[in-house]
XYZ file of C-alpha atoms in Angstrom:
704
model
C -27.035 1.600 90.328
C -29.039 4.623 89.561
C -25.599 6.947 89.617
C -23.930 4.039 87.615
C -26.676 3.659 84.843
C -25.793 7.695 84.840
C -22.242 7.805 84.821
C -21.850 4.979 81.754
C -24.365 7.402 79.652
C -22.474 10.472 80.052
C -18.985 7.912 79.548
C -20.794 6.892 76.510
C -21.703 10.241 75.262
C -18.466 11.332 76.473
C -16.803 8.908 74.140
C -19.662 9.755 71.201
C -18.692 12.764 70.532
C -15.799 12.414 71.112
C -15.425 9.284 68.566
C -17.863 12.607 66.509
C -15.120 15.030 66.774
C -12.132 12.893 66.377
C -14.034 11.573 62.824
C -14.424 14.892 61.911
C -10.777 15.496 62.790
C -9.282 12.751 60.772
C -11.626 11.312 58.617
C -10.521 12.834 54.968
C -6.685 11.525 56.761
C -8.515 8.316 56.661
C -9.738 8.606 53.461
C -6.727 9.339 51.517
C -4.632 6.653 54.017
C -6.747 4.339 52.409
C -7.209 5.039 48.837
C -3.641 5.629 48.903
C -2.364 2.665 50.207
C -4.899 0.619 47.618
C -3.375 2.161 44.349
C 0.137 1.245 46.243
C -0.215 -2.451 47.488
C -2.460 -2.826 44.325
C 0.447 -1.500 41.582
C 3.525 -3.104 44.089
C 4.812 0.229 44.351
C 5.148 0.729 40.653
C 2.352 4.384 41.492
C 1.586 6.970 43.911
C -1.365 8.604 44.285
C -2.278 11.889 45.994
C -4.453 15.119 45.944
C -4.877 18.742 46.870
C -7.923 18.440 49.151
C -11.506 16.414 49.297
C -15.088 17.441 51.028
C -16.521 14.745 52.919
C -20.448 13.958 53.631
C -19.707 10.766 54.955
C -23.767 10.392 56.172
C -24.876 11.197 53.158
C -22.387 9.544 51.587
C -21.128 11.648 49.046
C -17.452 13.284 48.705
C -14.590 15.380 46.494
C -11.878 15.402 45.733
C -9.338 17.894 44.140
C -5.850 18.165 41.702
C -5.638 14.510 41.909
C -2.375 13.201 40.330
C -1.549 9.494 39.659
C 1.543 8.714 38.123
C 4.214 6.267 37.881
C 7.390 6.074 39.670
C 10.424 3.888 38.905
C 9.919 3.295 35.120
C 9.161 7.865 35.062
C 12.429 8.173 36.291
C 14.374 5.647 34.005
C 12.644 7.327 31.062
C 13.771 10.776 31.776
C 16.676 10.346 32.693
C 17.690 8.476 29.365
C 18.004 5.127 30.734
C 14.917 3.632 28.541
C 14.284 0.050 28.803
C 14.342 -2.565 26.412
C 11.147 -3.417 26.132
C 8.756 -1.924 25.592
C 5.946 -0.791 28.869
C 2.746 2.031 29.024
C 4.237 4.301 31.613
C -0.264 6.088 32.663
C -0.298 9.367 33.927
C -3.400 10.860 35.477
C -4.596 14.738 36.560
C -8.286 15.010 37.184
C -9.759 18.674 38.209
C -12.176 17.283 40.660
C -13.704 13.897 41.049
C -16.985 13.983 43.110
C -18.824 10.939 44.353
C -22.391 10.814 45.158
C -24.570 7.688 47.785
C -21.349 6.129 48.127
C -21.228 3.317 51.090
C -18.981 4.437 53.197
C -18.455 1.160 55.104
C -18.455 -1.367 52.313
C -15.968 1.678 51.218
C -13.082 1.502 54.117
C -14.753 -2.493 55.657
C -15.547 -4.274 52.313
C -12.915 -3.457 50.016
C -15.710 -2.538 47.838
C -16.514 0.877 45.789
C -20.736 1.425 45.958
C -22.130 4.597 44.791
C -24.701 6.601 42.948
C -22.651 8.723 40.457
C -19.377 9.107 40.175
C -18.329 12.983 38.003
C -14.810 12.855 36.836
C -14.195 17.223 36.038
C -11.300 17.649 33.253
C -9.126 14.368 33.467
C -5.877 14.488 31.613
C -4.259 10.937 31.463
C -0.980 10.957 29.187
C -0.384 7.497 28.280
C 3.470 6.510 27.455
C 5.081 4.327 25.419
C 8.791 3.413 26.582
C 10.758 0.874 25.001
C 12.964 1.089 20.729
C 10.220 -0.306 18.889
C 6.660 -0.140 18.095
C 4.465 2.500 18.216
C 1.596 4.044 21.090
C -1.123 2.094 21.131
C -3.585 0.453 23.636
C -4.341 -3.277 24.269
C -6.324 -5.574 26.173
C -3.913 -5.980 27.920
C -2.474 -2.137 28.501
C -6.277 -1.541 29.043
C -6.347 -4.081 32.292
C -3.888 -2.784 34.136
C -4.796 0.525 33.702
C -8.231 -1.218 35.179
C -5.877 -3.478 38.336
C -3.528 -0.104 38.982
C -6.675 2.436 39.095
C -9.192 0.281 41.276
C -6.127 -1.961 43.697
C -7.315 -4.031 46.341
C -11.333 -2.947 45.573
C -13.240 -5.990 44.702
C -15.836 -4.352 42.639
C -16.729 -0.953 41.604
C -20.239 -0.196 41.380
C -22.524 3.101 39.726
C -25.572 3.595 37.934
C -24.183 6.011 35.822
C -20.365 7.536 35.282
C -19.849 10.388 33.828
C -16.749 12.318 32.068
C -16.569 16.110 31.268
C -13.984 17.631 29.237
C -11.488 14.677 29.073
C -8.077 15.125 27.437
C -6.451 11.713 26.498
C -2.627 11.913 24.796
C -0.941 9.012 23.465
C 3.434 10.035 23.548
C 5.771 7.297 22.532
C 8.953 7.905 25.214
C 10.438 11.477 25.752
C 8.367 12.867 22.468
C 5.447 15.212 22.345
C 2.269 13.180 22.151
C 1.790 12.355 18.797
C -2.062 11.501 19.191
C -4.208 13.796 21.830
C -8.124 13.357 22.347
C -9.300 16.132 23.299
C -12.950 17.372 25.232
C -13.847 13.927 26.013
C -17.549 13.624 27.439
C -18.858 10.430 28.232
C -22.140 9.143 29.485
C -22.155 5.277 30.955
C -24.927 3.740 33.194
C -25.165 0.997 35.416
C -21.149 0.417 35.606
C -20.151 -2.557 37.689
C -16.585 -4.369 37.983
C -16.128 -7.117 39.674
C -13.075 -8.680 41.462
C -11.894 -10.875 38.211
C -10.712 -7.881 36.437
C -11.867 -9.394 33.148
C -11.547 -7.033 30.987
C -14.318 -8.157 28.297
C -16.643 -7.534 31.495
C -14.865 -3.424 31.033
C -14.876 -3.046 27.840
C -18.740 -4.039 26.938
C -19.839 -0.700 28.552
C -17.654 0.844 25.593
C -19.144 -1.960 23.512
C -23.093 -1.480 24.737
C -23.147 1.741 27.135
C -21.800 4.195 26.467
C -22.980 7.477 24.879
C -19.283 9.841 24.220
C -17.887 12.698 22.192
C -14.819 14.233 21.699
C -14.422 17.793 20.729
C -10.921 16.974 18.844
C -9.090 14.094 17.599
C -5.294 15.005 15.888
C -2.957 12.478 15.074
C 0.210 12.336 13.626
C 1.786 9.843 11.637
C 6.156 10.219 12.386
C 6.739 8.106 8.793
C 4.431 9.536 6.820
C 4.423 13.308 8.435
C 0.418 13.657 7.943
C -2.181 14.860 10.608
C -5.111 13.519 10.533
C -7.288 15.417 12.375
C -11.796 14.714 13.413
C -13.509 17.355 15.145
C -16.914 17.013 16.852
C -17.269 13.018 17.089
C -19.859 11.469 18.533
C -20.257 7.752 19.451
C -23.250 5.716 20.649
C -22.747 1.994 21.227
C -26.787 1.531 22.087
C -27.705 2.867 18.754
C -24.883 1.895 16.900
C -23.498 4.591 14.855
C -20.641 7.342 15.041
C -20.190 10.921 13.546
C -17.635 12.991 12.107
C -18.858 16.741 11.873
C -15.255 16.795 10.096
C -12.037 15.035 9.331
C -9.120 17.033 7.654
C -5.901 14.820 6.907
C -3.015 17.283 5.770
C 0.427 16.617 4.165
C 2.662 18.628 7.134
C 5.416 18.161 4.515
C 3.491 21.205 2.267
C 0.955 21.852 4.759
C -1.859 20.825 2.210
C -4.649 18.799 2.924
C -5.340 15.524 1.557
C -8.933 14.814 2.572
C -11.498 16.375 4.531
C -15.337 15.232 4.432
C -17.864 16.983 6.462
C -20.637 15.744 8.182
C -20.261 12.169 7.975
C -22.280 9.752 9.829
C -21.554 5.374 10.575
C -24.464 3.556 11.211
C -25.656 -0.374 12.222
C -21.775 -0.012 13.439
C -20.420 -2.954 14.931
C -19.244 -1.864 18.609
C -17.476 -4.838 18.905
C -14.756 -4.415 15.487
C -14.668 -0.818 16.487
C -13.590 -0.859 20.189
C -11.431 -4.233 20.980
C -9.967 -3.998 17.018
C -10.373 -0.665 15.802
C -11.925 -1.695 12.381
C -15.023 0.334 10.914
C -17.144 -2.672 10.442
C -20.951 -0.913 9.557
C -24.383 -0.945 7.118
C -23.488 2.539 6.173
C -21.453 5.500 6.045
C -22.565 9.277 4.615
C -21.529 12.251 4.000
C -22.235 15.318 2.949
C -18.815 16.926 1.058
C -15.554 17.171 0.992
C -11.958 15.930 -0.186
C -10.760 13.417 -1.078
C -7.281 12.109 -2.327
C -6.702 9.160 -4.629
C -3.615 8.179 -6.277
C -3.310 6.331 -9.440
C -0.392 5.006 -11.280
C 1.826 2.109 -11.486
C 3.819 1.077 -7.378
C 7.028 0.075 -6.730
C 8.336 -3.272 -8.410
C 4.607 -3.927 -9.651
C 4.019 -4.153 -13.471
C -0.490 -3.329 -13.367
C -1.687 0.537 -12.446
C -3.195 0.553 -9.136
C -5.606 2.854 -7.481
C -5.428 3.984 -3.809
C -8.189 5.663 -1.331
C -5.540 7.502 1.029
C -6.428 6.088 4.553
C -4.118 6.030 7.865
C -6.428 5.956 10.264
C -8.090 2.546 10.294
C -6.663 -1.307 9.737
C -9.857 -2.367 8.230
C -12.988 -0.802 6.670
C -16.620 -3.092 6.055
C -19.075 -1.212 5.224
C -22.092 -2.624 2.978
C -23.438 0.828 1.764
C -21.833 4.704 1.043
C -23.224 7.212 0.098
C -20.742 10.637 -0.553
C -22.031 13.696 -2.184
C -21.101 17.139 -2.540
C -17.316 16.146 -3.253
C -14.959 16.928 -4.895
C -11.954 14.011 -5.266
C -8.404 15.026 -6.146
C -6.131 12.355 -8.521
C -2.359 11.762 -8.057
C -0.360 10.211 -10.096
C 2.520 8.843 -8.803
C 4.111 8.533 -12.015
C 4.820 12.346 -12.551
C 4.134 15.562 -10.742
C 2.034 17.125 -13.083
C -0.792 19.515 -11.618
C -3.670 16.869 -9.921
C -6.725 15.593 -11.573
C -9.765 17.860 -9.613
C -13.366 16.254 -9.961
C -15.912 18.527 -8.397
C -19.478 18.291 -6.678
C -19.222 14.063 -6.949
C -21.772 11.769 -5.592
C -20.595 8.344 -4.289
C -23.599 5.814 -4.187
C -22.424 1.848 -3.403
C -24.289 -0.909 -1.855
C -22.992 -4.921 -1.560
C -19.833 -3.289 -0.620
C -17.451 -6.096 -0.023
C -14.401 -4.438 1.878
C -11.899 -1.912 1.961
C -8.292 -2.024 3.582
C -5.604 0.346 4.965
C -2.790 0.726 1.927
C -4.796 -1.601 -0.431
C -6.446 -0.371 -3.961
C -10.525 -0.319 -4.488
C -10.480 -3.389 -7.087
C -12.958 -4.907 -4.164
C -15.051 -2.267 -4.239
C -15.016 -1.621 -7.692
C -15.491 -5.788 -8.646
C -17.600 -6.961 -6.334
C -20.130 -3.807 -5.221
C -22.949 -2.228 -6.803
C -21.814 1.490 -7.116
C -22.394 4.439 -9.260
C -20.511 8.380 -8.737
C -22.192 11.216 -11.238
C -20.305 14.823 -10.946
C -20.607 18.010 -12.729
C -17.766 17.398 -15.140
C -14.488 19.650 -14.244
C -11.694 21.088 -16.842
C -8.205 21.492 -18.117
C -6.448 23.028 -20.584
C -3.589 21.592 -22.428
C 0.266 21.366 -21.531
C 0.422 24.894 -24.013
C -2.580 26.349 -22.719
C -4.230 26.947 -26.821
C -6.909 24.378 -25.649
C -9.454 24.316 -22.865
C -10.804 20.824 -22.508
C -14.623 21.015 -20.652
C -16.310 18.058 -19.352
C -19.463 18.405 -18.642
C -21.847 16.598 -16.005
C -21.008 12.901 -16.332
C -22.307 9.218 -14.759
C -20.733 5.819 -14.403
C -22.703 2.974 -13.104
C -20.966 -0.148 -11.924
C -24.014 -2.482 -11.995
C -25.688 -1.189 -15.542
C -21.874 -1.187 -16.811
C -22.364 1.620 -18.407
C -20.578 5.310 -18.695
C -22.782 8.550 -19.034
C -20.869 12.573 -20.792
C -23.463 15.203 -20.886
C -20.494 16.560 -22.925
C -16.722 16.827 -24.105
C -15.858 19.839 -25.565
C -12.000 20.777 -26.450
C -12.731 24.912 -27.233
C -9.472 26.588 -28.721
C -8.684 29.657 -26.540
C -7.843 32.292 -29.186
C -10.520 33.270 -32.307
C -9.337 31.884 -35.546
C -7.185 35.884 -36.043
C -5.609 35.668 -32.466
C -4.654 31.587 -33.892
C -3.611 32.303 -36.773
C -1.234 35.387 -35.894
C 0.617 33.466 -33.508
C 1.714 30.611 -36.224
C 4.830 30.094 -38.093
C 3.475 27.728 -40.285
C 0.104 26.544 -40.696
C -1.443 24.596 -38.902
C -4.921 23.190 -38.144
C -7.428 24.471 -35.553
C -10.254 22.852 -34.208
C -13.361 23.206 -31.865
C -14.850 19.873 -30.943
C -17.318 19.076 -29.506
C -18.979 15.353 -28.933
C -22.761 15.837 -26.319
C -24.737 12.891 -24.507
C -21.940 10.146 -24.918
C -23.338 7.062 -23.484
C -20.755 4.040 -23.341
C -22.963 0.621 -22.804
C -21.130 -2.814 -21.427
C -18.462 -0.902 -20.454
C -15.509 -2.495 -18.621
C -15.235 -0.772 -15.472
C -13.119 -2.306 -13.772
C -10.007 -2.038 -17.183
C -10.923 1.842 -17.110
C -9.457 2.162 -13.330
C -7.153 -0.080 -13.318
C -5.892 0.047 -16.375
C -6.561 3.246 -18.118
C -8.566 1.098 -21.103
C -12.298 2.265 -22.644
C -13.437 -1.164 -23.491
C -17.426 -1.186 -23.798
C -19.786 -3.214 -26.395
C -21.373 0.043 -27.206
C -21.156 3.831 -26.853
C -23.273 6.439 -28.902
C -22.723 10.395 -29.299
C -22.935 13.400 -30.732
C -19.967 14.816 -32.675
C -19.783 18.090 -34.003
C -16.727 18.611 -35.640
C -14.568 22.774 -36.790
C -11.792 22.373 -38.456
C -9.900 25.647 -39.610
C -6.818 25.959 -41.886
C -5.154 29.650 -42.879
C -3.945 27.971 -46.655
C -1.902 31.686 -46.492
C 0.593 31.645 -43.961
C 3.501 29.681 -44.857
C 3.496 25.500 -45.751
C 4.206 23.111 -42.581
C 7.422 21.314 -44.127
C 6.960 18.246 -41.752
C 5.952 15.027 -42.458
C 2.171 13.932 -41.956
C 3.220 10.546 -42.659
C 1.479 8.562 -39.722
C -1.278 10.905 -38.711
C -4.147 9.185 -40.879
C -7.552 9.176 -37.975
C -6.464 4.676 -37.368
C -2.788 5.683 -36.935
C -3.109 8.001 -34.315
C -5.746 5.715 -33.278
C -2.927 3.265 -32.544
C -0.492 5.932 -31.039
C -2.556 6.771 -28.390
C -1.865 6.483 -24.418
C -5.394 5.147 -23.602
C -5.510 1.898 -24.726
C -9.736 1.921 -26.426
C -11.603 -0.804 -27.991
C -15.624 -0.840 -28.548
C -16.948 -2.989 -30.312
C -19.889 -0.570 -31.772
C -19.355 2.977 -32.495
C -22.293 5.379 -33.283
C -22.138 8.664 -33.881
C -26.001 10.170 -34.790
C -26.993 13.458 -36.127
C -23.590 15.332 -35.904
C -21.519 17.492 -37.808
C -18.040 18.437 -39.937
C -17.317 21.631 -41.089
C -13.621 22.042 -42.367
C -13.080 25.637 -43.171
C -9.974 27.255 -45.405
C -8.719 30.159 -45.810
C -7.497 29.699 -49.709
C -3.854 30.679 -50.828
C -4.515 32.246 -54.073
C -8.271 34.208 -53.004
C -7.515 34.716 -49.514
C -10.975 34.460 -49.201
C -12.406 31.099 -46.864
C -14.684 28.639 -47.968
C -16.496 25.708 -46.068
C -17.129 21.853 -47.239
C -20.218 21.232 -44.641
C -20.774 17.581 -44.369
C -24.369 17.572 -41.736
C -26.743 15.013 -40.701
C -23.965 12.574 -40.198
C -24.754 9.168 -39.319
C -21.763 7.104 -38.946
C -21.435 3.657 -37.754
C -18.188 2.344 -36.829
C -17.455 -0.997 -35.939
C -14.028 -2.639 -34.412
C -12.189 0.529 -33.504
C -9.647 -0.492 -30.931
C -6.203 0.523 -30.916
C -5.812 -3.017 -28.163
C -3.520 -6.079 -29.166
C -5.716 -8.659 -28.161
C -8.869 -7.189 -29.984
C -6.566 -6.387 -33.117
C -5.636 -10.274 -33.320
C -9.065 -11.568 -33.710
C -10.294 -8.993 -35.693
C -7.200 -6.298 -37.016
C -9.672 -4.150 -39.532
C -11.608 -0.882 -38.508
C -14.894 -0.151 -40.845
C -17.628 2.871 -41.033
C -20.631 2.740 -42.655
C -21.086 6.760 -43.123
C -24.495 9.138 -43.905
C -24.736 12.981 -43.919
C -25.493 16.056 -46.296
C -23.530 17.801 -48.108
C -23.844 20.666 -47.983
C -27.191 20.700 -46.614
C -27.732 20.276 -50.617
C -27.250 16.609 -51.384
C -27.448 13.178 -49.265
C -24.523 11.449 -48.732
C -23.434 7.676 -48.132
C -19.840 6.139 -47.081
C -18.152 2.293 -45.978
C -14.627 3.144 -44.521
C -12.160 0.274 -44.474
C -9.708 0.665 -42.158
C -6.515 -1.435 -41.694
C -5.231 -1.175 -37.681
C -1.616 -3.130 -38.793
C -1.168 -2.573 -41.761
C 2.358 -0.507 -42.136
C 1.788 1.699 -44.394
C -1.191 3.212 -43.811
C -3.250 1.497 -46.252
C -7.429 2.109 -46.422
C -10.152 2.216 -48.399
C -13.054 3.801 -48.780
C -16.284 4.587 -51.358
C -19.508 6.288 -51.709
C -21.621 8.269 -53.711
C -22.850 11.412 -53.178
C -26.484 13.127 -55.102
C -27.608 15.508 -57.057
C -27.849 19.430 -57.020
C -27.079 22.463 -58.999
C -24.277 22.911 -59.919
C -24.453 27.258 -58.714
C -25.060 25.762 -55.096
C -21.870 24.594 -55.181
C -19.674 28.154 -55.866
C -19.111 28.788 -51.863
C -16.700 26.252 -51.843
C -15.530 26.467 -55.453
C -14.674 30.379 -55.332
C -12.648 30.344 -52.488
C -10.785 26.544 -52.788
C -10.502 26.023 -55.932
C -11.105 29.934 -57.965
C -13.448 28.601 -59.576
C -16.981 29.348 -60.562
C -20.035 27.890 -61.723
C -21.755 29.231 -64.253
C -25.034 26.292 -64.502
C -24.955 23.352 -64.735
C -26.911 19.902 -62.640
C -24.430 17.139 -60.763
C -26.861 14.286 -60.890
C -24.670 11.779 -58.714
C -20.693 12.037 -58.299
C -19.284 7.793 -56.718
C -16.283 6.695 -55.756
C -14.045 3.554 -54.978
C -11.175 4.608 -54.005
C -7.738 2.988 -52.101
C -5.251 4.469 -50.724
C -1.745 5.354 -47.994
C 0.774 6.808 -46.471
C 2.002 8.373 -50.455
C -0.932 7.903 -52.748
C -4.248 7.175 -53.863
C -6.085 4.777 -56.534
C -9.221 4.700 -58.223
C -12.634 5.409 -59.852
C -15.217 7.488 -59.742
C -18.308 8.041 -62.286
C -20.063 12.570 -62.069
C -23.012 12.080 -63.777
C -24.400 16.099 -65.269
C -25.185 18.047 -67.828
C -24.955 21.454 -69.225
C -21.448 22.405 -67.431
C -20.132 25.623 -68.244
C -17.041 27.592 -65.928
C -15.268 30.280 -64.939
C -11.881 30.328 -63.816
C -10.835 33.198 -61.832
C -8.474 35.397 -60.354
C -8.094 37.772 -57.936
C -8.285 42.072 -57.962
C -6.174 44.419 -56.684
C -8.729 45.182 -54.400
C -8.990 41.696 -52.966
C -12.431 40.927 -55.580
C -12.650 37.541 -57.617
C -13.121 38.348 -61.487
C -13.164 36.373 -64.548
C -10.616 35.026 -66.609
C -12.155 35.254 -69.260
C -9.881 33.789 -71.838
C -9.150 30.890 -69.274
C -12.742 29.739 -68.575
C -13.838 30.477 -72.407
C -10.749 27.616 -73.293
C -11.567 25.995 -70.299
C -15.449 25.421 -71.461
C -14.561 24.715 -75.509
C -12.045 21.467 -73.433
C -14.706 20.950 -71.416
C -17.270 18.007 -71.452
C -20.536 19.696 -70.601
C -22.559 16.641 -69.283
C -22.236 12.596 -68.755
C -25.382 11.111 -68.536
C -25.799 7.408 -66.460
C -27.572 7.071 -69.530
C -25.697 3.967 -72.070
C -21.070 4.255 -71.054
C -20.782 6.733 -68.711
C -17.699 8.112 -68.024
C -15.106 6.894 -65.611
C -12.417 9.411 -64.065
C -9.321 8.549 -62.882
C -9.020 8.731 -59.126
C -5.116 9.056 -59.093
C -3.415 11.602 -56.387
C 0.211 11.165 -55.423
C 0.287 12.900 -51.595
C 1.678 15.837 -50.644
C 3.627 14.509 -47.452
C 3.010 18.426 -46.092
C -0.581 17.256 -46.093
C -3.522 16.231 -43.794
C -5.673 12.647 -44.948
C -8.483 14.539 -45.555
C -6.596 16.863 -47.891
C -5.998 13.927 -49.331
C -10.043 12.623 -49.781
C -10.460 15.877 -50.562
C -7.996 16.239 -53.980
C -8.720 12.814 -54.599
C -12.511 12.499 -55.017
C -11.865 16.777 -57.133
C -8.729 14.824 -59.445
C -11.504 12.378 -60.046
C -14.010 15.015 -61.251
C -12.157 16.791 -63.091
C -10.757 13.551 -65.156
C -14.653 12.810 -66.029
C -14.683 16.064 -67.217
C -11.810 16.228 -69.595
């Protein structure tokens, strides 16, 4: 009996040893066969799997597999032999450099159809997702994702792992035999407590990406085959636990001309709805911030659309809802759909918005403009006129939609040439302008009309204006008619619609500088400390129907000598340029007017006191008429001539004759003489010339 037991023990030992030897010799093939059979059976022969080598530690439950390949068989052969299927299907090709599992329950793996491990590590997987068929773009739907799970897990009832890590992965999307049009590179994923059961429930699988995944992608690039534009994201971090998405660098490029359309740096989406982001590819979040970059804006009318629209180029998300947006140091490039002119570039923009409704791909930004509280500010921009004669400089500005206000520190039209160089370019007389508008503020502004209709509509506006105008009368006169170029007529010709109920100019200045045709000298007619209020400043038909007249009241200091008051009535619908103006100029010493009268009137005032000048003028395109009263005393003048040396000298005899026929006083006591302001307009001259000549005519007729 003892000998029998001994023999049995020896036999058992030999059997165990033989079994261990057999297991060590065959364990890799057993595991290989188990895995390969699971995939083949699970995919009904559509997919196959193989790998080059493996290391298996059944005691510790550890295993590593190298150079794993999972590929489609029959459908892929059809694709590459040109026998493309009619119905769209997905092909998944997977190559993994190394797959390591730790703490595997080998018994459950081999006998119970369960994959249980403490950790799974997938090193450098490359997944190619190919969409076949004659229609549709490569997409990954819920059914497609579930199909991947079923194909990879085969007959296993469950997969469990305390931790899953994917390192340096790549996912490529392609259509048919074409190269991939979407590529995700440098994928790193950290997933905790993975558990998927045999129900193969899609929501169960995807829930890890909604709740527990922390993932990063080095680069994402996607090419739109229709528009030929390339989207590229760099440094992408997705954290489902903390609900944020971060992109270090985003660039959108038009491959037709290799130009960047949009570029953002340091973008972060917080309070992200991970369900919408993963399942529906929609961006729904509490806030979007960025540290800078460029965006492209398209302005104009789309085909078959009457109204103008403003679009932000967005091809990545089907839709976006972000409650708050904060963009800093952004450059906006504004393109026009209607012409090929150079885009307008706005730099150093800051944009903040809250209570935003939604922004959808392919639609304009009206919902943002209408329904949100936002403000936009920038450091300004510059551009040149078409003839390069003027530089237009816009200073720092801000637009507050919630407060309906617009503030612009300065707007300037600065001539690119000096007065002397400007004159050298002229063939005929032409005004040279140097215009500056400071501290512009608009209140009660219709921001929506500004953006969508290119119209400025506001209840009130305030600014300071400094207008410098120069003309050299020694240049050949321009024979072109200026009929239709009165200020209120030019306002009606502006392409930009405008309505400002009340416009105020504060502490402004108007300087008209002229080089006299006879004197060859320059004189300046200056109005300082101008304060004006303009009502019904408009060129829009809807407002002109309610009120067809623009009015202005103004006060100023004439040559810093005398106060000036005036009232202007400018009919906006009159066909003949009709207008009326009345005013009064206070008193000053006559000799103080010589800097103007000598170069421009060839006359010098020797003595005299100007007490006041009042006038009431009516006019149109061709003439002016009215009455003027010049109150003065002890007036004496000299008429001037130009000497060969360029000096002005007295015309003695003519001066004596002028003083003999000139009444040297017109006093307010009694019944002062009235002057006739009738003046036939020289149609090649400006509105300002008509006003000035009419005032001069009224004064001249008073002293005769």
